[in-house]
Coordinates of N, CA and C in Angstrom, one line a residue:
M1 N 26.8 -37.7 -68.9 CA 26.0 -37.6 -70.1 C 26.5 -38.7 -71.1
G2 N 25.5 -39.5 -71.5 CA 25.8 -40.6 -72.4 C 25.9 -40.1 -73.9
I3 N 26.5 -40.9 -74.7 CA 26.7 -40.5 -76.1 C 25.4 -40.4 -76.9
F4 N 24.4 -41.1 -76.4 CA 23.1 -41.1 -77.1 C 22.1 -40.1 -76.5
S5 N 22.5 -39.3 -75.6 CA 21.7 -38.3 -74.9 C 21.3 -37.2 -75.9
K6 N 20.0 -36.8 -75.8 CA 19.6 -35.7 -76.7 C 19.9 -34.3 -76.0
Q7 N 20.2 -34.4 -74.7 CA 20.5 -33.2 -73.9 C 21.9 -32.7 -74.3
S8 N 21.9 -31.4 -74.5 CA 23.2 -30.8 -74.8 C 24.1 -30.7 -73.6
R9 N 25.4 -30.6 -73.8 CA 26.4 -30.5 -72.7 C 26.1 -29.3 -71.9
A10 N 25.7 -28.2 -72.5 CA 25.4 -26.9 -71.7 C 24.2 -27.2 -70.8
Q11 N 23.1 -27.8 -71.3 CA 22.0 -28.1 -70.4 C 22.4 -29.1 -69.3
S12 N 23.2 -30.1 -69.6 CA 23.6 -31.0 -68.6 C 24.4 -30.3 -67.5
Q13 N 25.3 -29.4 -67.9 CA 26.1 -28.7 -66.9 C 25.3 -27.8 -66.0
R14 N 24.3 -27.2 -66.6 CA 23.4 -26.3 -65.8 C 22.6 -27.0 -64.8
S15 N 22.3 -28.3 -65.0 CA 21.4 -29.0 -64.0 C 22.3 -29.9 -63.1
A16 N 23.6 -29.9 -63.2 CA 24.4 -30.7 -62.4 C 24.4 -30.3 -61.0
T17 N 24.5 -31.3 -60.1 CA 24.7 -31.0 -58.6 C 26.1 -31.5 -58.2
T18 N 26.8 -30.7 -57.6 CA 28.1 -31.1 -57.0 C 27.9 -31.9 -55.7
L19 N 28.5 -33.0 -55.5 CA 28.4 -33.8 -54.3 C 29.7 -33.9 -53.6
I20 N 29.7 -33.6 -52.3 CA 30.8 -33.8 -51.4 C 30.4 -35.1 -50.6
A21 N 31.0 -36.2 -50.9 CA 30.6 -37.5 -50.4 C 30.9 -37.7 -48.9
K22 N 30.1 -38.5 -48.3 CA 30.4 -38.9 -46.9 C 31.8 -39.5 -46.8
G23 N 32.6 -39.0 -45.8 CA 34.0 -39.5 -45.7 C 35.0 -38.6 -46.3
C24 N 34.5 -37.6 -47.1 CA 35.3 -36.7 -47.8 C 35.4 -35.4 -47.0
A25 N 36.6 -34.9 -46.7 CA 36.8 -33.7 -46.0 C 37.7 -32.7 -46.8
I26 N 37.2 -31.5 -47.1 CA 37.9 -30.6 -47.9 C 37.9 -29.2 -47.2
S27 N 38.9 -28.4 -47.5 CA 39.0 -27.0 -47.0 C 39.5 -26.1 -48.0
G28 N 39.1 -24.8 -47.9 CA 39.5 -23.8 -48.8 C 38.4 -22.9 -49.2
Q29 N 38.5 -22.2 -50.3 CA 37.5 -21.3 -50.8 C 36.9 -21.8 -52.1
F30 N 35.6 -21.9 -52.2 CA 34.9 -22.6 -53.3 C 33.8 -21.6 -53.9
K31 N 33.7 -21.7 -55.2 CA 32.7 -20.9 -56.0 C 32.1 -21.8 -56.9
L32 N 30.7 -22.0 -56.8 CA 30.0 -23.0 -57.6 C 28.8 -22.3 -58.3
E33 N 28.6 -22.6 -59.6 CA 27.5 -22.0 -60.3 C 26.3 -23.0 -60.2
S34 N 26.5 -24.2 -59.8 CA 25.5 -25.2 -59.7 C 25.1 -25.5 -58.2
D35 N 24.1 -26.3 -58.0 CA 23.7 -26.7 -56.7 C 24.9 -27.6 -56.1
I36 N 24.9 -27.7 -54.7 CA 25.9 -28.6 -54.1 C 25.2 -29.3 -52.9
Q37 N 25.5 -30.5 -52.8 CA 25.0 -31.3 -51.6 C 26.2 -31.8 -50.9
V38 N 26.2 -31.5 -49.5 CA 27.4 -31.8 -48.7 C 27.0 -33.0 -47.8
D39 N 27.6 -34.2 -48.1 CA 27.4 -35.3 -47.2 C 28.7 -35.5 -46.3
G40 N 29.7 -34.9 -46.7 CA 31.0 -35.0 -46.0 C 31.3 -33.7 -45.2
E41 N 32.5 -33.2 -45.2 CA 32.9 -32.0 -44.4 C 33.6 -31.0 -45.2
I42 N 33.2 -29.7 -45.0 CA 33.8 -28.6 -45.7 C 34.2 -27.6 -44.6
E43 N 35.4 -27.1 -44.7 CA 35.8 -26.0 -43.9 C 36.3 -24.9 -44.8
G44 N 35.7 -23.7 -44.7 CA 36.2 -22.6 -45.5 C 35.1 -21.7 -45.9
E45 N 35.2 -21.0 -47.1 CA 34.3 -20.1 -47.6 C 33.7 -20.6 -48.9
I46 N 32.3 -20.6 -48.9 CA 31.6 -21.3 -50.1 C 30.7 -20.3 -50.7
H47 N 30.8 -20.1 -52.0 CA 29.9 -19.2 -52.8 C 29.1 -20.1 -53.7
V48 N 27.8 -20.1 -53.6 CA 27.0 -21.0 -54.4 C 25.9 -20.1 -55.1
A49 N 25.8 -20.2 -56.4 CA 24.8 -19.4 -57.1 C 23.4 -19.9 -56.9
K50 N 23.2 -21.1 -56.5 CA 21.9 -21.7 -56.4 C 21.7 -22.2 -55.0
T51 N 21.5 -23.6 -54.8 CA 21.1 -24.2 -53.5 C 22.3 -25.0 -53.0
L52 N 22.5 -24.8 -51.7 CA 23.5 -25.6 -50.9 C 22.7 -26.4 -49.9
V53 N 22.8 -27.8 -50.0 CA 22.1 -28.7 -49.1 C 23.2 -29.4 -48.2
I54 N 23.0 -29.3 -46.9 CA 23.8 -30.1 -46.0 C 23.0 -31.2 -45.5
S55 N 23.4 -32.4 -45.9 CA 22.6 -33.6 -45.5 C 22.9 -34.0 -44.0
Q56 N 22.2 -35.0 -43.5 CA 22.3 -35.4 -42.1 C 23.8 -35.7 -41.7
A57 N 24.5 -36.3 -42.6 CA 25.9 -36.6 -42.4 C 26.9 -35.5 -42.6
G58 N 26.3 -34.4 -43.3 CA 27.2 -33.3 -43.7 C 27.5 -32.3 -42.6
C59 N 28.7 -31.6 -42.8 CA 29.1 -30.6 -41.8 C 29.9 -29.5 -42.5
I60 N 29.5 -28.3 -42.2 CA 30.2 -27.2 -42.8 C 30.7 -26.2 -41.6
R61 N 31.9 -25.9 -41.6 CA 32.5 -24.9 -40.7 C 33.1 -23.7 -41.6
G62 N 32.5 -22.6 -41.4 CA 33.0 -21.4 -42.2 C 31.9 -20.5 -42.6
E63 N 32.0 -19.9 -43.8 CA 31.1 -18.8 -44.2 C 30.5 -19.3 -45.6
I64 N 29.1 -19.1 -45.7 CA 28.4 -19.5 -46.8 C 27.7 -18.3 -47.4
F65 N 27.8 -18.2 -48.8 CA 27.0 -17.2 -49.5 C 26.3 -18.0 -50.6
A66 N 24.9 -18.0 -50.5 CA 24.1 -18.8 -51.4 C 22.7 -18.2 -51.6
D67 N 22.1 -18.6 -52.7 CA 20.7 -18.2 -52.9 C 19.8 -18.9 -51.8
K68 N 20.0 -20.2 -51.7 CA 19.2 -21.0 -50.7 C 20.0 -22.0 -50.0
V69 N 19.8 -22.1 -48.7 CA 20.6 -23.1 -47.9 C 19.6 -23.9 -47.1
I70 N 19.8 -25.3 -47.2 CA 19.0 -26.2 -46.5 C 19.9 -27.0 -45.6
V71 N 19.6 -27.0 -44.3 CA 20.5 -27.7 -43.3 C 19.7 -28.8 -42.7
N72 N 20.2 -30.0 -42.9 CA 19.8 -31.2 -42.1 C 20.9 -31.9 -41.4
G73 N 22.1 -31.3 -41.5 CA 23.3 -31.7 -40.8 C 23.8 -30.6 -39.9
S74 N 25.0 -30.3 -40.0 CA 25.6 -29.3 -39.0 C 26.3 -28.1 -39.8
L75 N 25.9 -26.9 -39.3 CA 26.5 -25.7 -39.9 C 27.0 -24.9 -38.7
D76 N 28.3 -24.6 -38.7 CA 28.9 -23.7 -37.7 C 29.7 -22.6 -38.4
G77 N 29.1 -21.4 -38.3 CA 29.7 -20.3 -38.9 C 28.7 -19.2 -39.3
I78 N 28.9 -18.6 -40.5 CA 28.1 -17.5 -40.9 C 27.5 -17.8 -42.2
C79 N 26.2 -17.5 -42.3 CA 25.4 -17.9 -43.5 C 24.7 -16.6 -44.1
H80 N 25.0 -16.3 -45.4 CA 24.3 -15.3 -46.1 C 23.5 -15.9 -47.2
A81 N 22.1 -15.8 -47.1 CA 21.3 -16.5 -48.1 C 20.0 -15.8 -48.2
N82 N 19.3 -15.9 -49.4 CA 18.0 -15.4 -49.5 C 17.0 -16.2 -48.8
S83 N 17.2 -17.5 -48.6 CA 16.4 -18.4 -47.9 C 17.2 -19.4 -47.2
V84 N 16.8 -19.7 -45.9 CA 17.5 -20.7 -45.1 C 16.5 -21.6 -44.4
E85 N 16.6 -22.9 -44.6 CA 15.7 -23.8 -44.0 C 16.6 -24.8 -43.1
V86 N 16.2 -24.8 -41.8 CA 16.8 -25.8 -40.9 C 15.8 -26.9 -40.7
L87 N 16.2 -28.1 -41.2 CA 15.2 -29.2 -41.1 C 15.3 -29.9 -39.8
S88 N 14.5 -30.9 -39.5 CA 14.4 -31.5 -38.2 C 15.6 -32.1 -37.6
Q89 N 16.6 -32.5 -38.4 CA 17.9 -33.0 -37.9 C 19.0 -31.9 -38.0
G90 N 18.7 -30.8 -38.5 CA 19.7 -29.7 -38.7 C 20.1 -29.0 -37.4
Q91 N 21.4 -28.6 -37.4 CA 21.9 -27.9 -36.2 C 22.7 -26.7 -36.8
V92 N 22.4 -25.5 -36.4 CA 23.1 -24.3 -36.9 C 23.6 -23.5 -35.7
S93 N 24.9 -23.2 -35.7 CA 25.5 -22.4 -34.7 C 26.2 -21.3 -35.3
G94 N 25.8 -20.0 -35.0 CA 26.5 -18.9 -35.6 C 25.6 -17.8 -36.0
T95 N 25.8 -17.2 -37.1 CA 25.1 -16.0 -37.6 C 24.4 -16.3 -38.9
I96 N 23.1 -15.9 -39.0 CA 22.4 -16.1 -40.3 C 22.0 -14.7 -40.8
Y97 N 22.3 -14.3 -42.0 CA 21.8 -13.1 -42.7 C 20.8 -13.6 -43.7
S98 N 19.5 -13.4 -43.4 CA 18.5 -13.8 -44.4 C 17.1 -13.2 -44.0
D99 N 16.3 -12.9 -45.0 CA 14.9 -12.4 -44.8 C 13.9 -13.6 -44.7
N100 N 14.4 -14.8 -45.0 CA 13.5 -15.9 -45.1 C 14.1 -17.1 -44.3
L101 N 13.8 -17.2 -43.0 CA 14.4 -18.3 -42.2 C 13.3 -19.2 -41.7
S102 N 13.4 -20.5 -41.8 CA 12.4 -21.4 -41.3 C 13.2 -22.5 -40.5
I103 N 12.6 -22.9 -39.4 CA 13.2 -24.0 -38.6 C 12.1 -25.0 -38.3
E104 N 12.3 -26.2 -38.8 CA 11.3 -27.3 -38.5 C 11.4 -27.7 -37.1
Q105 N 10.4 -28.3 -36.6 CA 10.4 -28.9 -35.2 C 11.5 -29.9 -35.1
G106 N 12.3 -29.8 -34.1 CA 13.5 -30.6 -33.9 C 14.8 -30.0 -34.4
G107 N 14.7 -29.1 -35.3 CA 15.8 -28.3 -35.8 C 16.4 -27.4 -34.7
K108 N 17.7 -27.2 -34.7 CA 18.3 -26.4 -33.6 C 19.1 -25.2 -34.2
F109 N 18.9 -24.0 -33.6 CA 19.6 -22.9 -34.0 C 20.1 -22.1 -32.8
S110 N 21.4 -21.9 -32.7 CA 22.0 -21.2 -31.6 C 22.8 -20.1 -32.2
G111 N 22.4 -18.9 -32.0 CA 23.2 -17.8 -32.6 C 22.3 -16.5 -32.8
T112 N 22.7 -15.8 -33.8 CA 22.0 -14.5 -34.1 C 21.6 -14.5 -35.5
T113 N 20.4 -13.9 -35.8 CA 20.0 -13.7 -37.1 C 19.7 -12.2 -37.4
Y114 N 20.1 -11.8 -38.6 CA 19.9 -10.5 -39.1 C 19.1 -10.5 -40.4
P115 N 18.4 -9.4 -40.7 CA 17.8 -9.3 -42.0 C 18.8 -9.1 -43.0
A116 N 18.6 -9.7 -44.2 CA 19.5 -9.6 -45.3 C 19.2 -8.3 -46.0
S117 N 20.1 -7.3 -45.9 CA 19.9 -6.1 -46.7 C 20.4 -6.5 -48.2
S118 N 20.1 -5.7 -49.1 CA 20.4 -6.0 -50.5 C 21.8 -6.3 -50.8
N119 N 22.7 -5.8 -49.9 CA 24.1 -6.1 -50.1 C 24.7 -7.2 -49.2
Q120 N 23.9 -7.9 -48.4 CA 24.4 -9.0 -47.6 C 24.6 -10.3 -48.4
V121 N 23.7 -10.6 -49.3 CA 24.0 -11.7 -50.2 C 24.7 -11.2 -51.4
V122 N 26.0 -11.3 -51.4 CA 26.8 -10.5 -52.3 C 27.5 -11.3 -53.4
E123 N 27.8 -10.7 -54.4 CA 28.6 -11.3 -55.5 C 30.1 -11.3 -55.0
L124 N 30.9 -12.2 -55.5 CA 32.2 -12.3 -55.1 C 33.0 -11.1 -55.3
K125 N 32.8 -10.4 -56.5 CA 33.5 -9.2 -56.8 C 33.2 -8.0 -55.8
E126 N 32.0 -8.0 -55.3 CA 31.6 -7.0 -54.3 C 32.3 -7.3 -53.0
M127 N 32.5 -8.6 -52.6 CA 33.2 -8.9 -51.4 C 34.6 -8.5 -51.4
Q128 N 35.2 -8.7 -52.6 CA 36.6 -8.4 -52.7 C 36.8 -6.8 -52.6
A129 N 35.8 -6.1 -53.0 CA 35.9 -4.6 -52.9 C 35.8 -4.2 -51.4
G130 N 35.4 -5.1 -50.5 CA 35.3 -4.8 -49.1 C 34.1 -3.9 -48.7
K131 N 33.0 -4.0 -49.5 CA 31.8 -3.3 -49.2 C 30.9 -4.0 -48.2
S132 N 30.4 -3.3 -47.1 CA 29.5 -4.0 -46.2 C 28.8 -2.9 -45.4
D133 N 27.6 -3.2 -45.0 CA 26.9 -2.3 -44.1 C 26.6 -3.1 -42.8
D134 N 26.5 -2.4 -41.7 CA 26.2 -3.1 -40.4 C 24.7 -3.2 -40.3
P135 N 24.1 -4.4 -40.4 CA 22.7 -4.6 -40.3 C 22.2 -4.5 -38.8
E136 N 20.9 -4.3 -38.7 CA 20.4 -4.3 -37.3 C 20.0 -5.7 -36.9
I137 N 20.0 -5.9 -35.6 CA 19.7 -7.3 -35.1 C 18.2 -7.5 -35.3
L138 N 17.8 -8.6 -35.9 CA 16.4 -9.0 -36.0 C 16.0 -9.9 -34.9
A139 N 16.8 -10.9 -34.5 CA 16.5 -11.8 -33.4 C 17.7 -12.4 -32.9
Q140 N 17.7 -12.8 -31.7 CA 18.8 -13.5 -31.1 C 18.3 -14.7 -30.4
V141 N 18.7 -15.9 -30.8 CA 18.2 -17.2 -30.2 C 19.3 -18.0 -29.6
N142 N 19.2 -18.4 -28.4 CA 20.1 -19.3 -27.7 C 19.4 -20.4 -27.2
Q143 N 19.9 -21.6 -27.5 CA 19.2 -22.8 -26.9 C 20.2 -23.7 -26.2

């Protein structure tokens, strides 16, 4: 934010996107209130209040909790989201919990998908309490 900007700091922070650059590799547990774009590599648990984008160069290994996930790179693990899009260059291996899954032509998904019950896309505090229900299998896809 420049010193001459009319936008307040709070507005600027709300619209910010976190970027994990190509060549950057990080691991651990992350909680973000803003969007995130992954061009590098992440291993661990990621909680995103908004949208997580994995670009063509991006790779995530671990568990994701987000409102929306867009995959054009590689995801290996478990994904809990209200909406999941696998784009033409995307590759997902693992388990997806979502009621809204789309896979573009050329996109690859190998794993299992379950419907997202109201408690599957969870708040961090609910996860810590250890609450979970066993969902029924919606579809199983192997390629």
